[in-house]
Short mmCIF file of C-alpha atoms in Angstrom, two decimals:
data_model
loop_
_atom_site.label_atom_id
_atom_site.label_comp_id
_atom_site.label_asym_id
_atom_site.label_seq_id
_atom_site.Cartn_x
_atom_site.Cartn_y
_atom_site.Cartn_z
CA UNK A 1 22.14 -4.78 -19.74
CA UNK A 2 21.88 -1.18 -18.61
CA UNK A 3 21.48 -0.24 -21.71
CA UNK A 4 18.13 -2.59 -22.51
CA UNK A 5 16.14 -1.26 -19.47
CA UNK A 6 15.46 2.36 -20.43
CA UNK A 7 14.42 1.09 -23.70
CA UNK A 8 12.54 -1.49 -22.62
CA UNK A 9 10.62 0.73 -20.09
CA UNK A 10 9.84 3.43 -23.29
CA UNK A 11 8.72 0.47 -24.97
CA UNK A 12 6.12 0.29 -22.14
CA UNK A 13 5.52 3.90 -21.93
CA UNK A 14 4.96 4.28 -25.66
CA UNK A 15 2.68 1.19 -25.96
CA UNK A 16 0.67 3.14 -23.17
CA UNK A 17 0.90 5.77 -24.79
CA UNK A 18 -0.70 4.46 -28.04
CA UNK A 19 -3.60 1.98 -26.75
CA UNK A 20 -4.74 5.30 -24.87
CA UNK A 21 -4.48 7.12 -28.37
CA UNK A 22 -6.66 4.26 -29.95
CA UNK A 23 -9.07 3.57 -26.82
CA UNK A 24 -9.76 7.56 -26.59
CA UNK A 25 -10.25 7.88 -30.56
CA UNK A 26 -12.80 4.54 -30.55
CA UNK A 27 -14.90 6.18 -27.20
CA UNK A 28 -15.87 9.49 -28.00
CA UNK A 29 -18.69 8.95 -25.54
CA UNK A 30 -18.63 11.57 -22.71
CA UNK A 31 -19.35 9.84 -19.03
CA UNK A 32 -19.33 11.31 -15.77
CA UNK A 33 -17.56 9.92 -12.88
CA UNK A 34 -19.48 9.35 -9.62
CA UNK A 35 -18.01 9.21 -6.16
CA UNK A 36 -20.06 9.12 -2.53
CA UNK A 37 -22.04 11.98 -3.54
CA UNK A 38 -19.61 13.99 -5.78
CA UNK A 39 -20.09 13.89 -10.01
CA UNK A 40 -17.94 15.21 -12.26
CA UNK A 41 -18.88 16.67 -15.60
CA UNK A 42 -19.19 14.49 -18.55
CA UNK A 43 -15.98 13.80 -20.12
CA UNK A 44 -14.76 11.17 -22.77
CA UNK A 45 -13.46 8.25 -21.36
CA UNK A 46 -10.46 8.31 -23.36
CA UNK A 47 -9.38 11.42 -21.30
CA UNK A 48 -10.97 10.09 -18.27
CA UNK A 49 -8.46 7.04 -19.27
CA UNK A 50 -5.59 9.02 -19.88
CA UNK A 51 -5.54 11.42 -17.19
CA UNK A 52 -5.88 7.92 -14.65
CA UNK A 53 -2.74 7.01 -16.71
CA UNK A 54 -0.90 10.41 -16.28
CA UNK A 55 -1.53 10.79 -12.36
CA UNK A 56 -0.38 6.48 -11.69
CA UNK A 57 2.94 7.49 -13.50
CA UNK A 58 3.56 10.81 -11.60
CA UNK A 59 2.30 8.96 -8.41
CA UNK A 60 4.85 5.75 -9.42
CA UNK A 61 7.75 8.27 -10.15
CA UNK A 62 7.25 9.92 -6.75
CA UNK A 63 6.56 7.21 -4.38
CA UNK A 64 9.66 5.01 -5.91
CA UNK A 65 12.04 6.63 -4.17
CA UNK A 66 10.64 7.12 -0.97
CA UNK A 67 10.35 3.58 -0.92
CA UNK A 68 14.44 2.96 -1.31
CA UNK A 69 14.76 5.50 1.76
CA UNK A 70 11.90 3.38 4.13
CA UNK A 71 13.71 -0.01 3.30
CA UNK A 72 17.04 1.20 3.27
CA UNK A 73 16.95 2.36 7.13
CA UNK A 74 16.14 -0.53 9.45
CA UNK A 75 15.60 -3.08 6.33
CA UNK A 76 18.11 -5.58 7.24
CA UNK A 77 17.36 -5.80 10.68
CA UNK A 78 15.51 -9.31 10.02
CA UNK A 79 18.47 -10.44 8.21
CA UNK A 80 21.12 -9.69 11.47
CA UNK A 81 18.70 -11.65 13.82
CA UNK A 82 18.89 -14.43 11.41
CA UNK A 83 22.86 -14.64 11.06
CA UNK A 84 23.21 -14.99 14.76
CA UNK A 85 20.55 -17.80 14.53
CA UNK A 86 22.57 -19.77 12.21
CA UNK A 87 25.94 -19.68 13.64
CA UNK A 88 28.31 -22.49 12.99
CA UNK A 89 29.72 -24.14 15.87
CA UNK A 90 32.04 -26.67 13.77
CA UNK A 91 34.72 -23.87 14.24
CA UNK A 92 34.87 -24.62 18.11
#
């Protein structure tokens, strides 16, 4: 089972990976994104695609494990209240 999920997540990768490939090679076009008042030059929207790709996987890879460190600190706090709520008094 360890094995299969690498694999399975460069299955996903390379899938990515290839739909950008096809989308950027179809859309040659060259747009320009537009934000409040900022514009950017005109690019294709392939690279416009695959750059968004790019920075979500850095951004996923970085933020993953700061989110083990937040929920392994006070995490199971919730849980403690709850096994002093359910405490069985057939013992007594």
């Amino acid at each position: 089972m360890k094995i299969l999920i690498p694999i399975l997540i460069s299955l996903i990768v390379a899938i990515w990976v290839v739909a950008i490939a096809i989308i950027s090679v179809q859309n040659a076009t060259p747009v320009s994104l537009k934000f409040l008042t900022f514009q950017t030059i005109q690019i294709p929207v392939g690279l416009v695609l695959a750059f968004s790709a790019g920075v979500g996987l850095i951004a996923m890879a970085l933020l993953q494990p700061l989110w083990g460190l937040v929920g392994s600190g006070s995490g199971n706090s919730r849980l403690d209240d709850d096994a002093e709520f359910f405490v069985d008094d057939e013992d007594f």
